[in-house]
Amino acid sequence: MPSGAGLLRAAGESVPPTWFVLVGILSVQAGAGVASRLFAVLPPSAVVWLRLLTSAVVLLGLARPALRGRSRADWTVAIGFGVCLATMNFAIYQSFARIPLGIAVTIEFLGPLSVAVIGSRRRTDLLWVALAGTGVVLLGRSDGTLTLAGVLFALLAAAAWAGYIMFSAATGRRFSGMSGLAVASVVGTVMVAPAGVAAGGSALLDPRLLLIGLAIGLLSSVVPYTLELQALRRMPPRVFGILMSLEPAAAALVGLVLLNEFLTLWQWLAVACVVTASVGATRRPAEPAPAPPSGADAEPRQAPGREPD
């Protein structure tokens, strides 16, 4: 008789990997939507700290990283990865508190899009750069829903996401499975702790708020990391990248449903431009399906169009 773990694994393999990616995308944006609603009683710094703390605890339990015998270079890369992870999450939550969710994620997505284009030598990518630039210009046709601080925080998140991609690749070569991500989550948690604890104060002792923070961490980090890892084992990276390009549109829809954030026609066109540019920049000619990755090749949550690290 098959074991419980075997039954779960068989059930997971019967689900198309595309659904894992799509559910992961919706989970991330739903977590962001819940976090945005929590800002009324808990500042963004405290919410992002709870998210990082939750993901660090869960990932440490799942990955159980081996820390002995690590070189100085290993730790330098892991710490850099953690700094980018913390900056990316801190900045985007600050942006969520100031501008609509869909617009913030659209601007943030310029980070991985830039990495995909810079790493390519195709002339057609100039077209995608122009289309993404058009999207940014269209975002400027705002009805007052944008603030300078919110846009700048989203741009900082975009830069941090680009750094996250580069450090993720290096970390994946030095740490197996999710070990590097677990270590980076601890670094990020420690980095954000002073601001998060100071901003949250005694509210962080409220069991109800802690439970909501736990839910945000699970929705925003643990669930998508796990689902995308499984998807990457069963689909070509180029397909994964194209599906991930749907994140700005998913964020806009979640903002509409959960937060009543209505975008203008120009802003929806901007989201469409960035999504289309990302799909175009990450699309590659069909290749033979690669062998299922293992170890360092299985790092989840990578940028569109990149090999799984």
PDB file of C-alpha atoms in Angstrom:
ATOM      1  CA  MET A   1       0.000   0.000   0.000  1.00  0.00           C
ATOM      2  CA  PRO A   2       1.456   3.391  -0.950  1.00  0.00           C
ATOM      3  CA  SER A   3       2.440   5.756   1.858  1.00  0.00           C
ATOM      4  CA  GLY A   4       0.674   9.049   2.575  1.00  0.00           C
ATOM      5  CA  ALA A   5       3.633  10.992   1.183  1.00  0.00           C
ATOM      6  CA  GLY A   6       3.541   8.854  -1.951  1.00  0.00           C
ATOM      7  CA  LEU A   7      -0.155   9.537  -2.425  1.00  0.00           C
ATOM      8  CA  LEU A   8       0.400  13.291  -2.020  1.00  0.00           C
ATOM      9  CA  ARG A   9       3.273  13.198  -4.502  1.00  0.00           C
ATOM     10  CA  ALA A  10       1.178  11.265  -7.014  1.00  0.00           C
ATOM     11  CA  ALA A  11      -1.706  13.702  -6.581  1.00  0.00           C
ATOM     12  CA  GLY A  12       0.647  16.621  -7.143  1.00  0.00           C
ATOM     13  CA  GLU A  13       2.041  15.060 -10.303  1.00  0.00           C
ATOM     14  CA  SER A  14      -1.460  14.680 -11.713  1.00  0.00           C
ATOM     15  CA  VAL A  15      -1.980  18.467 -11.595  1.00  0.00           C
ATOM     16  CA  PRO A  16      -0.626  20.336 -14.645  1.00  0.00           C
ATOM     17  CA  PRO A  17       2.389  22.471 -13.633  1.00  0.00           C
ATOM     18  CA  THR A  18       0.774  25.520 -15.232  1.00  0.00           C
ATOM     19  CA  TRP A  19      -1.802  25.512 -12.448  1.00  0.00           C
ATOM     20  CA  PHE A  20       0.954  25.490  -9.829  1.00  0.00           C
ATOM     21  CA  VAL A  21       2.392  28.681 -11.313  1.00  0.00           C
ATOM     22  CA  LEU A  22      -0.976  30.410 -11.666  1.00  0.00           C
ATOM     23  CA  VAL A  23      -2.045  29.532  -8.129  1.00  0.00           C
ATOM     24  CA  GLY A  24       1.351  30.702  -6.872  1.00  0.00           C
ATOM     25  CA  ILE A  25       0.899  34.064  -8.637  1.00  0.00           C
ATOM     26  CA  LEU A  26      -2.573  34.525  -7.165  1.00  0.00           C
ATOM     27  CA  SER A  27      -1.282  33.516  -3.733  1.00  0.00           C
ATOM     28  CA  VAL A  28       1.471  36.166  -3.828  1.00  0.00           C
ATOM     29  CA  GLN A  29      -0.912  38.913  -4.853  1.00  0.00           C
ATOM     30  CA  ALA A  30      -3.616  37.806  -2.417  1.00  0.00           C
ATOM     31  CA  GLY A  31      -1.010  38.010   0.340  1.00  0.00           C
ATOM     32  CA  ALA A  32      -0.168  41.527  -0.822  1.00  0.00           C
ATOM     33  CA  GLY A  33      -3.857  42.436  -0.787  1.00  0.00           C
ATOM     34  CA  VAL A  34      -4.323  41.143   2.766  1.00  0.00           C
ATOM     35  CA  ALA A  35      -1.175  43.009   3.831  1.00  0.00           C
ATOM     36  CA  SER A  36      -2.489  46.257   2.341  1.00  0.00           C
ATOM     37  CA  ARG A  37      -5.715  45.928   4.323  1.00  0.00           C
ATOM     38  CA  LEU A  38      -3.679  45.420   7.488  1.00  0.00           C
ATOM     39  CA  PHE A  39      -1.812  48.714   7.066  1.00  0.00           C
ATOM     40  CA  ALA A  40      -4.673  50.541   8.796  1.00  0.00           C
ATOM     41  CA  VAL A  41      -3.708  48.951  12.124  1.00  0.00           C
ATOM     42  CA  LEU A  42      -0.114  47.837  11.548  1.00  0.00           C
ATOM     43  CA  PRO A  43       2.529  49.854   9.635  1.00  0.00           C
ATOM     44  CA  PRO A  44       4.051  48.363   6.449  1.00  0.00           C
ATOM     45  CA  SER A  45       7.449  47.866   8.135  1.00  0.00           C
ATOM     46  CA  ALA A  46       5.878  45.658  10.799  1.00  0.00           C
ATOM     47  CA  VAL A  47       3.802  43.712   8.267  1.00  0.00           C
ATOM     48  CA  VAL A  48       6.785  42.948   6.051  1.00  0.00           C
ATOM     49  CA  TRP A  49       8.785  41.838   9.099  1.00  0.00           C
ATOM     50  CA  LEU A  50       6.024  39.394  10.062  1.00  0.00           C
ATOM     51  CA  ARG A  51       6.019  38.092   6.485  1.00  0.00           C
ATOM     52  CA  LEU A  52       9.786  37.560   6.463  1.00  0.00           C
ATOM     53  CA  LEU A  53       9.752  36.022   9.930  1.00  0.00           C
ATOM     54  CA  THR A  54       7.054  33.531   8.938  1.00  0.00           C
ATOM     55  CA  SER A  55       8.807  32.498   5.733  1.00  0.00           C
ATOM     56  CA  ALA A  56      12.171  32.214   7.515  1.00  0.00           C
ATOM     57  CA  VAL A  57      10.794  29.891  10.194  1.00  0.00           C
ATOM     58  CA  VAL A  58       8.931  27.678   7.714  1.00  0.00           C
ATOM     59  CA  LEU A  59      11.778  27.536   5.176  1.00  0.00           C
ATOM     60  CA  LEU A  60      14.326  26.704   7.876  1.00  0.00           C
ATOM     61  CA  GLY A  61      12.122  23.827   8.984  1.00  0.00           C
ATOM     62  CA  LEU A  62      11.720  22.569   5.408  1.00  0.00           C
ATOM     63  CA  ALA A  63      15.256  23.084   4.119  1.00  0.00           C
ATOM     64  CA  ARG A  64      17.327  22.426   7.269  1.00  0.00           C
ATOM     65  CA  PRO A  65      20.382  24.065   5.645  1.00  0.00           C
ATOM     66  CA  ALA A  66      23.840  22.712   6.431  1.00  0.00           C
ATOM     67  CA  LEU A  67      25.841  25.680   7.736  1.00  0.00           C
ATOM     68  CA  ARG A  68      29.122  24.079   8.773  1.00  0.00           C
ATOM     69  CA  GLY A  69      32.069  24.266   6.431  1.00  0.00           C
ATOM     70  CA  ARG A  70      30.749  27.231   4.463  1.00  0.00           C
ATOM     71  CA  SER A  71      33.344  29.556   2.957  1.00  0.00           C
ATOM     72  CA  ARG A  72      33.447  33.311   3.352  1.00  0.00           C
ATOM     73  CA  ALA A  73      32.324  33.606  -0.268  1.00  0.00           C
ATOM     74  CA  ASP A  74      29.290  31.411   0.469  1.00  0.00           C
ATOM     75  CA  TRP A  75      28.234  33.657   3.324  1.00  0.00           C
ATOM     76  CA  THR A  76      28.883  36.822   1.323  1.00  0.00           C
ATOM     77  CA  VAL A  77      26.602  35.635  -1.452  1.00  0.00           C
ATOM     78  CA  ALA A  78      23.880  34.450   0.958  1.00  0.00           C
ATOM     79  CA  ILE A  79      23.963  37.735   2.870  1.00  0.00           C
ATOM     80  CA  GLY A  80      23.779  39.727  -0.366  1.00  0.00           C
ATOM     81  CA  PHE A  81      20.805  37.592  -1.383  1.00  0.00           C
ATOM     82  CA  GLY A  82      19.142  38.315   1.959  1.00  0.00           C
ATOM     83  CA  VAL A  83      19.753  42.065   1.684  1.00  0.00           C
ATOM     84  CA  CYS A  84      18.116  42.138  -1.751  1.00  0.00           C
ATOM     85  CA  LEU A  85      15.217  40.026  -0.479  1.00  0.00           C
ATOM     86  CA  ALA A  86      14.655  42.352   2.501  1.00  0.00           C
ATOM     87  CA  THR A  87      14.951  45.518   0.413  1.00  0.00           C
ATOM     88  CA  MET A  88      12.599  44.185  -2.254  1.00  0.00           C
ATOM     89  CA  ASN A  89       9.891  43.270   0.266  1.00  0.00           C
ATOM     90  CA  PHE A  90      10.309  46.388   2.417  1.00  0.00           C
ATOM     91  CA  ALA A  91      10.182  48.740  -0.560  1.00  0.00           C
ATOM     92  CA  ILE A  92       7.204  47.137  -2.284  1.00  0.00           C
ATOM     93  CA  TYR A  93       5.142  47.130   0.932  1.00  0.00           C
ATOM     94  CA  GLN A  94       5.930  50.828   1.379  1.00  0.00           C
ATOM     95  CA  SER A  95       4.749  51.313  -2.198  1.00  0.00           C
ATOM     96  CA  PHE A  96       1.529  49.331  -1.576  1.00  0.00           C
ATOM     97  CA  ALA A  97       0.735  51.756   1.248  1.00  0.00           C
ATOM     98  CA  ARG A  98       0.908  54.720  -1.160  1.00  0.00           C
ATOM     99  CA  ILE A  99      -0.234  53.663  -4.640  1.00  0.00           C
ATOM    100  CA  PRO A 100      -2.572  50.984  -6.067  1.00  0.00           C
ATOM    101  CA  LEU A 101      -1.337  47.395  -5.881  1.00  0.00           C
ATOM    102  CA  GLY A 102      -1.484  46.783  -9.641  1.00  0.00           C
ATOM    103  CA  ILE A 103       0.552  49.888 -10.462  1.00  0.00           C
ATOM    104  CA  ALA A 104       3.161  49.137  -7.790  1.00  0.00           C
ATOM    105  CA  VAL A 105       3.706  45.597  -9.098  1.00  0.00           C
ATOM    106  CA  THR A 106       3.788  46.840 -12.699  1.00  0.00           C
ATOM    107  CA  ILE A 107       6.616  49.255 -11.848  1.00  0.00           C
ATOM    108  CA  GLU A 108       8.390  46.605  -9.749  1.00  0.00           C
ATOM    109  CA  PHE A 109       8.275  44.212 -12.692  1.00  0.00           C
ATOM    110  CA  LEU A 110      10.618  46.503 -14.622  1.00  0.00           C
ATOM    111  CA  GLY A 111      13.429  44.935 -12.545  1.00  0.00           C
ATOM    112  CA  PRO A 112      13.218  41.355 -13.845  1.00  0.00           C
ATOM    113  CA  LEU A 113      12.256  42.645 -17.285  1.00  0.00           C
ATOM    114  CA  SER A 114      15.484  44.671 -17.389  1.00  0.00           C
ATOM    115  CA  VAL A 115      17.536  41.641 -16.403  1.00  0.00           C
ATOM    116  CA  ALA A 116      15.894  39.538 -19.124  1.00  0.00           C
ATOM    117  CA  VAL A 117      16.564  42.185 -21.791  1.00  0.00           C
ATOM    118  CA  ILE A 118      20.134  42.988 -20.684  1.00  0.00           C
ATOM    119  CA  GLY A 119      20.992  39.299 -20.765  1.00  0.00           C
ATOM    120  CA  SER A 120      19.742  38.958 -24.342  1.00  0.00           C
ATOM    121  CA  ARG A 121      21.422  39.806 -27.648  1.00  0.00           C
ATOM    122  CA  ARG A 122      18.281  39.833 -29.768  1.00  0.00           C
ATOM    123  CA  ARG A 123      17.542  43.049 -31.638  1.00  0.00           C
ATOM    124  CA  THR A 124      13.828  42.489 -31.209  1.00  0.00           C
ATOM    125  CA  ASP A 125      14.262  43.108 -27.493  1.00  0.00           C
ATOM    126  CA  LEU A 126      14.594  46.803 -28.287  1.00  0.00           C
ATOM    127  CA  LEU A 127      10.928  46.640 -29.241  1.00  0.00           C
ATOM    128  CA  TRP A 128      10.031  45.222 -25.830  1.00  0.00           C
ATOM    129  CA  VAL A 129      12.067  47.928 -24.106  1.00  0.00           C
ATOM    130  CA  ALA A 130      10.140  50.553 -26.057  1.00  0.00           C
ATOM    131  CA  LEU A 131       6.825  48.900 -25.173  1.00  0.00           C
ATOM    132  CA  ALA A 132       7.717  48.777 -21.466  1.00  0.00           C
ATOM    133  CA  GLY A 133       8.766  52.426 -21.668  1.00  0.00           C
ATOM    134  CA  THR A 134       5.386  53.231 -23.211  1.00  0.00           C
ATOM    135  CA  GLY A 135       3.762  51.529 -20.246  1.00  0.00           C
ATOM    136  CA  VAL A 136       5.729  53.698 -17.836  1.00  0.00           C
ATOM    137  CA  VAL A 137       4.699  56.833 -19.738  1.00  0.00           C
ATOM    138  CA  LEU A 138       1.048  55.746 -19.622  1.00  0.00           C
ATOM    139  CA  LEU A 139       1.303  55.338 -15.854  1.00  0.00           C
ATOM    140  CA  GLY A 140       2.079  59.017 -15.761  1.00  0.00           C
ATOM    141  CA  ARG A 141      -1.398  59.783 -17.137  1.00  0.00           C
ATOM    142  CA  SER A 142      -2.762  59.453 -13.620  1.00  0.00           C
ATOM    143  CA  ASP A 143      -5.861  60.878 -12.000  1.00  0.00           C
ATOM    144  CA  GLY A 144      -4.014  61.567  -8.755  1.00  0.00           C
ATOM    145  CA  THR A 145      -3.721  57.965  -7.549  1.00  0.00           C
ATOM    146  CA  LEU A 146       0.077  58.082  -7.835  1.00  0.00           C
ATOM    147  CA  THR A 147       2.468  59.664  -5.367  1.00  0.00           C
ATOM    148  CA  LEU A 148       6.154  60.300  -5.918  1.00  0.00           C
ATOM    149  CA  ALA A 149       7.109  58.335  -2.807  1.00  0.00           C
ATOM    150  CA  GLY A 150       5.016  55.356  -3.903  1.00  0.00           C
ATOM    151  CA  VAL A 151       6.609  55.297  -7.359  1.00  0.00           C
ATOM    152  CA  LEU A 152      10.134  55.670  -5.952  1.00  0.00           C
ATOM    153  CA  PHE A 153       9.589  52.806  -3.511  1.00  0.00           C
ATOM    154  CA  ALA A 154       8.317  50.648  -6.396  1.00  0.00           C
ATOM    155  CA  LEU A 155      11.419  51.523  -8.434  1.00  0.00           C
ATOM    156  CA  LEU A 156      13.620  50.606  -5.458  1.00  0.00           C
ATOM    157  CA  ALA A 157      11.773  47.283  -5.272  1.00  0.00           C
ATOM    158  CA  ALA A 158      12.431  46.787  -9.002  1.00  0.00           C
ATOM    159  CA  ALA A 159      16.169  47.387  -8.536  1.00  0.00           C
ATOM    160  CA  ALA A 160      16.215  45.039  -5.532  1.00  0.00           C
ATOM    161  CA  TRP A 161      14.374  42.365  -7.549  1.00  0.00           C
ATOM    162  CA  ALA A 162      17.043  42.627 -10.255  1.00  0.00           C
ATOM    163  CA  GLY A 163      19.706  42.174  -7.567  1.00  0.00           C
ATOM    164  CA  TYR A 164      17.713  39.308  -6.085  1.00  0.00           C
ATOM    165  CA  ILE A 165      17.844  37.536  -9.447  1.00  0.00           C
ATOM    166  CA  MET A 166      21.607  37.847  -9.736  1.00  0.00           C
ATOM    167  CA  PHE A 167      22.276  36.789  -6.132  1.00  0.00           C
ATOM    168  CA  SER A 168      19.739  33.983  -6.437  1.00  0.00           C
ATOM    169  CA  ALA A 169      21.723  32.480  -9.306  1.00  0.00           C
ATOM    170  CA  ALA A 170      24.962  32.655  -7.297  1.00  0.00           C
ATOM    171  CA  THR A 171      23.278  31.298  -4.169  1.00  0.00           C
ATOM    172  CA  GLY A 172      21.739  28.419  -6.103  1.00  0.00           C
ATOM    173  CA  ARG A 173      25.216  27.331  -7.199  1.00  0.00           C
ATOM    174  CA  ARG A 174      26.479  27.265  -3.609  1.00  0.00           C
ATOM    175  CA  PHE A 175      23.474  25.990  -1.621  1.00  0.00           C
ATOM    176  CA  SER A 176      21.298  23.013  -2.475  1.00  0.00           C
ATOM    177  CA  GLY A 177      17.518  23.126  -2.818  1.00  0.00           C
ATOM    178  CA  MET A 178      15.887  25.863  -0.761  1.00  0.00           C
ATOM    179  CA  SER A 179      18.789  26.094   1.696  1.00  0.00           C
ATOM    180  CA  GLY A 180      20.095  29.357   0.269  1.00  0.00           C
ATOM    181  CA  LEU A 181      16.618  30.879   0.266  1.00  0.00           C
ATOM    182  CA  ALA A 182      16.146  29.857   3.903  1.00  0.00           C
ATOM    183  CA  VAL A 183      19.427  31.493   4.930  1.00  0.00           C
ATOM    184  CA  ALA A 184      18.563  34.627   2.934  1.00  0.00           C
ATOM    185  CA  SER A 185      15.157  34.791   4.636  1.00  0.00           C
ATOM    186  CA  VAL A 186      16.853  34.773   8.039  1.00  0.00           C
ATOM    187  CA  VAL A 187      19.193  37.572   6.926  1.00  0.00           C
ATOM    188  CA  GLY A 188      16.243  39.582   5.631  1.00  0.00           C
ATOM    189  CA  THR A 189      14.272  39.037   8.836  1.00  0.00           C
ATOM    190  CA  VAL A 190      17.172  40.281  10.970  1.00  0.00           C
ATOM    191  CA  MET A 191      17.725  43.263   8.657  1.00  0.00           C
ATOM    192  CA  VAL A 192      14.099  44.447   8.812  1.00  0.00           C
ATOM    193  CA  ALA A 193      13.578  43.611  12.503  1.00  0.00           C
ATOM    194  CA  PRO A 194      14.640  47.018  13.964  1.00  0.00           C
ATOM    195  CA  ALA A 195      12.265  48.989  11.708  1.00  0.00           C
ATOM    196  CA  GLY A 196       9.497  46.407  11.950  1.00  0.00           C
ATOM    197  CA  VAL A 197       9.544  46.066  15.740  1.00  0.00           C
ATOM    198  CA  ALA A 198       9.867  49.828  16.273  1.00  0.00           C
ATOM    199  CA  ALA A 199       6.955  50.548  13.937  1.00  0.00           C
ATOM    200  CA  GLY A 200       4.731  47.754  15.231  1.00  0.00           C
ATOM    201  CA  GLY A 201       5.373  48.267  18.933  1.00  0.00           C
ATOM    202  CA  SER A 202       2.886  46.654  21.289  1.00  0.00           C
ATOM    203  CA  ALA A 203       0.565  45.823  18.375  1.00  0.00           C
ATOM    204  CA  LEU A 204       2.921  42.955  17.527  1.00  0.00           C
ATOM    205  CA  LEU A 205       1.754  41.270  20.750  1.00  0.00           C
ATOM    206  CA  ASP A 206      -1.835  41.119  19.508  1.00  0.00           C
ATOM    207  CA  PRO A 207      -2.548  37.417  18.731  1.00  0.00           C
ATOM    208  CA  ARG A 208      -5.063  38.352  16.026  1.00  0.00           C
ATOM    209  CA  LEU A 209      -2.559  40.542  14.179  1.00  0.00           C
ATOM    210  CA  LEU A 210       0.134  37.894  14.546  1.00  0.00           C
ATOM    211  CA  LEU A 211      -2.208  35.324  13.015  1.00  0.00           C
ATOM    212  CA  ILE A 212      -2.916  37.626  10.063  1.00  0.00           C
ATOM    213  CA  GLY A 213       0.829  38.195   9.687  1.00  0.00           C
ATOM    214  CA  LEU A 214       1.321  34.431   9.624  1.00  0.00           C
ATOM    215  CA  ALA A 215      -1.301  34.119   6.882  1.00  0.00           C
ATOM    216  CA  ILE A 216       0.455  36.838   4.858  1.00  0.00           C
ATOM    217  CA  GLY A 217       3.775  35.016   5.175  1.00  0.00           C
ATOM    218  CA  LEU A 218       2.229  31.754   4.033  1.00  0.00           C
ATOM    219  CA  LEU A 219       0.348  33.323   1.111  1.00  0.00           C
ATOM    220  CA  SER A 220       3.189  35.579  -0.041  1.00  0.00           C
ATOM    221  CA  SER A 221       6.193  33.318   0.419  1.00  0.00           C
ATOM    222  CA  VAL A 222       5.764  29.723   1.535  1.00  0.00           C
ATOM    223  CA  VAL A 223       2.880  28.670  -0.744  1.00  0.00           C
ATOM    224  CA  PRO A 224       4.245  30.238  -3.975  1.00  0.00           C
ATOM    225  CA  TYR A 225       7.832  29.104  -3.288  1.00  0.00           C
ATOM    226  CA  THR A 226       6.632  25.526  -2.849  1.00  0.00           C
ATOM    227  CA  LEU A 227       4.293  25.510  -5.859  1.00  0.00           C
ATOM    228  CA  GLU A 228       6.782  27.160  -8.200  1.00  0.00           C
ATOM    229  CA  LEU A 229       9.514  24.747  -7.148  1.00  0.00           C
ATOM    230  CA  GLN A 230       7.257  21.866  -8.134  1.00  0.00           C
ATOM    231  CA  ALA A 231       6.345  23.569 -11.412  1.00  0.00           C
ATOM    232  CA  LEU A 232       9.980  24.201 -12.338  1.00  0.00           C
ATOM    233  CA  ARG A 233      10.676  20.479 -12.055  1.00  0.00           C
ATOM    234  CA  ARG A 234       8.109  19.747 -14.763  1.00  0.00           C
ATOM    235  CA  MET A 235       8.083  22.638 -17.251  1.00  0.00           C
ATOM    236  CA  PRO A 236      10.646  24.444 -19.445  1.00  0.00           C
ATOM    237  CA  PRO A 237      12.001  27.660 -17.909  1.00  0.00           C
ATOM    238  CA  ARG A 238      10.786  29.721 -20.886  1.00  0.00           C
ATOM    239  CA  VAL A 239       7.177  28.633 -20.215  1.00  0.00           C
ATOM    240  CA  PHE A 240       7.589  29.422 -16.529  1.00  0.00           C
ATOM    241  CA  GLY A 241       8.911  32.882 -17.423  1.00  0.00           C
ATOM    242  CA  ILE A 242       5.992  33.664 -19.704  1.00  0.00           C
ATOM    243  CA  LEU A 243       3.473  32.641 -17.049  1.00  0.00           C
ATOM    244  CA  MET A 244       5.233  34.753 -14.423  1.00  0.00           C
ATOM    245  CA  SER A 245       4.778  37.746 -16.718  1.00  0.00           C
ATOM    246  CA  LEU A 246       1.114  37.735 -15.721  1.00  0.00           C
ATOM    247  CA  GLU A 247       1.913  39.028 -12.218  1.00  0.00           C
ATOM    248  CA  PRO A 248       1.164  42.731 -12.889  1.00  0.00           C
ATOM    249  CA  ALA A 249      -2.238  41.864 -14.323  1.00  0.00           C
ATOM    250  CA  ALA A 250      -2.950  39.528 -11.396  1.00  0.00           C
ATOM    251  CA  ALA A 251      -1.965  42.284  -8.960  1.00  0.00           C
ATOM    252  CA  ALA A 252      -4.322  44.735 -10.658  1.00  0.00           C
ATOM    253  CA  LEU A 253      -7.202  42.256 -10.452  1.00  0.00           C
ATOM    254  CA  VAL A 254      -6.511  41.440  -6.785  1.00  0.00           C
ATOM    255  CA  GLY A 255      -6.341  45.157  -6.027  1.00  0.00           C
ATOM    256  CA  LEU A 256      -9.727  45.588  -7.692  1.00  0.00           C
ATOM    257  CA  VAL A 257     -11.383  42.689  -5.852  1.00  0.00           C
ATOM    258  CA  LEU A 258      -9.830  42.983  -2.378  1.00  0.00           C
ATOM    259  CA  LEU A 259      -9.035  46.682  -2.138  1.00  0.00           C
ATOM    260  CA  ASN A 260     -11.541  48.355  -4.491  1.00  0.00           C
ATOM    261  CA  GLU A 261      -8.638  49.927  -6.371  1.00  0.00           C
ATOM    262  CA  PHE A 262     -10.044  50.958  -9.739  1.00  0.00           C
ATOM    263  CA  LEU A 263      -7.440  51.722 -12.392  1.00  0.00           C
ATOM    264  CA  THR A 264      -8.010  54.162 -15.213  1.00  0.00           C
ATOM    265  CA  LEU A 265      -8.043  53.048 -18.836  1.00  0.00           C
ATOM    266  CA  TRP A 266      -4.540  54.472 -19.299  1.00  0.00           C
ATOM    267  CA  GLN A 267      -3.273  52.540 -16.281  1.00  0.00           C
ATOM    268  CA  TRP A 268      -4.785  49.278 -17.549  1.00  0.00           C
ATOM    269  CA  LEU A 269      -3.076  49.943 -20.900  1.00  0.00           C
ATOM    270  CA  ALA A 270       0.194  50.502 -19.017  1.00  0.00           C
ATOM    271  CA  VAL A 271      -0.186  47.145 -17.255  1.00  0.00           C
ATOM    272  CA  ALA A 272      -0.922  45.489 -20.622  1.00  0.00           C
ATOM    273  CA  CYS A 273       2.181  47.077 -22.174  1.00  0.00           C
ATOM    274  CA  VAL A 274       4.484  45.824 -19.406  1.00  0.00           C
ATOM    275  CA  VAL A 275       2.935  42.334 -19.427  1.00  0.00           C
ATOM    276  CA  THR A 276       3.269  42.106 -23.231  1.00  0.00           C
ATOM    277  CA  ALA A 277       6.860  43.387 -23.104  1.00  0.00           C
ATOM    278  CA  SER A 278       7.727  40.817 -20.462  1.00  0.00           C
ATOM    279  CA  VAL A 279       6.175  37.971 -22.438  1.00  0.00           C
ATOM    280  CA  GLY A 280       8.052  39.079 -25.551  1.00  0.00           C
ATOM    281  CA  ALA A 281      11.366  39.492 -23.744  1.00  0.00           C
ATOM    282  CA  THR A 282      11.162  36.101 -22.056  1.00  0.00           C
ATOM    283  CA  ARG A 283       9.839  34.121 -25.018  1.00  0.00           C
ATOM    284  CA  ARG A 284      12.438  31.893 -26.614  1.00  0.00           C
ATOM    285  CA  PRO A 285      12.324  29.368 -29.473  1.00  0.00           C
ATOM    286  CA  ALA A 286      11.104  25.991 -28.355  1.00  0.00           C
ATOM    287  CA  GLU A 287      13.802  23.766 -26.923  1.00  0.00           C
ATOM    288  CA  PRO A 288      13.851  20.114 -25.908  1.00  0.00           C
ATOM    289  CA  ALA A 289      12.473  19.734 -22.403  1.00  0.00           C
ATOM    290  CA  PRO A 290      15.359  19.699 -19.900  1.00  0.00           C
ATOM    291  CA  ALA A 291      15.890  16.940 -17.399  1.00  0.00           C
ATOM    292  CA  PRO A 292      14.128  17.567 -14.068  1.00  0.00           C
ATOM    293  CA  PRO A 293      16.397  19.838 -11.995  1.00  0.00           C
ATOM    294  CA  SER A 294      17.686  18.863  -8.603  1.00  0.00           C
ATOM    295  CA  GLY A 295      19.742  20.409  -5.855  1.00  0.00           C
ATOM    296  CA  ALA A 296      20.941  23.888  -6.700  1.00  0.00           C
ATOM    297  CA  ASP A 297      18.951  23.824  -9.922  1.00  0.00           C
ATOM    298  CA  ALA A 298      15.654  23.833  -8.075  1.00  0.00           C
ATOM    299  CA  GLU A 299      15.583  27.309  -6.525  1.00  0.00           C
ATOM    300  CA  PRO A 300      12.066  28.789  -6.900  1.00  0.00           C
ATOM    301  CA  ARG A 301      10.763  32.316  -7.552  1.00  0.00           C
ATOM    302  CA  GLN A 302      13.132  33.297 -10.290  1.00  0.00           C
ATOM    303  CA  ALA A 303      12.678  36.066 -12.786  1.00  0.00           C
ATOM    304  CA  PRO A 304      10.870  35.499 -16.054  1.00  0.00           C
ATOM    305  CA  GLY A 305      12.965  34.007 -18.786  1.00  0.00           C
ATOM    306  CA  ARG A 306      15.791  32.780 -16.539  1.00  0.00           C
ATOM    307  CA  GLU A 307      16.921  29.258 -15.983  1.00  0.00           C
ATOM    308  CA  PRO A 308      15.726  27.965 -12.590  1.00  0.00           C
ATOM    309  CA  ASP A 309      18.601  28.600 -10.198  1.00  0.00           C
TER     310      ASP A 309
END
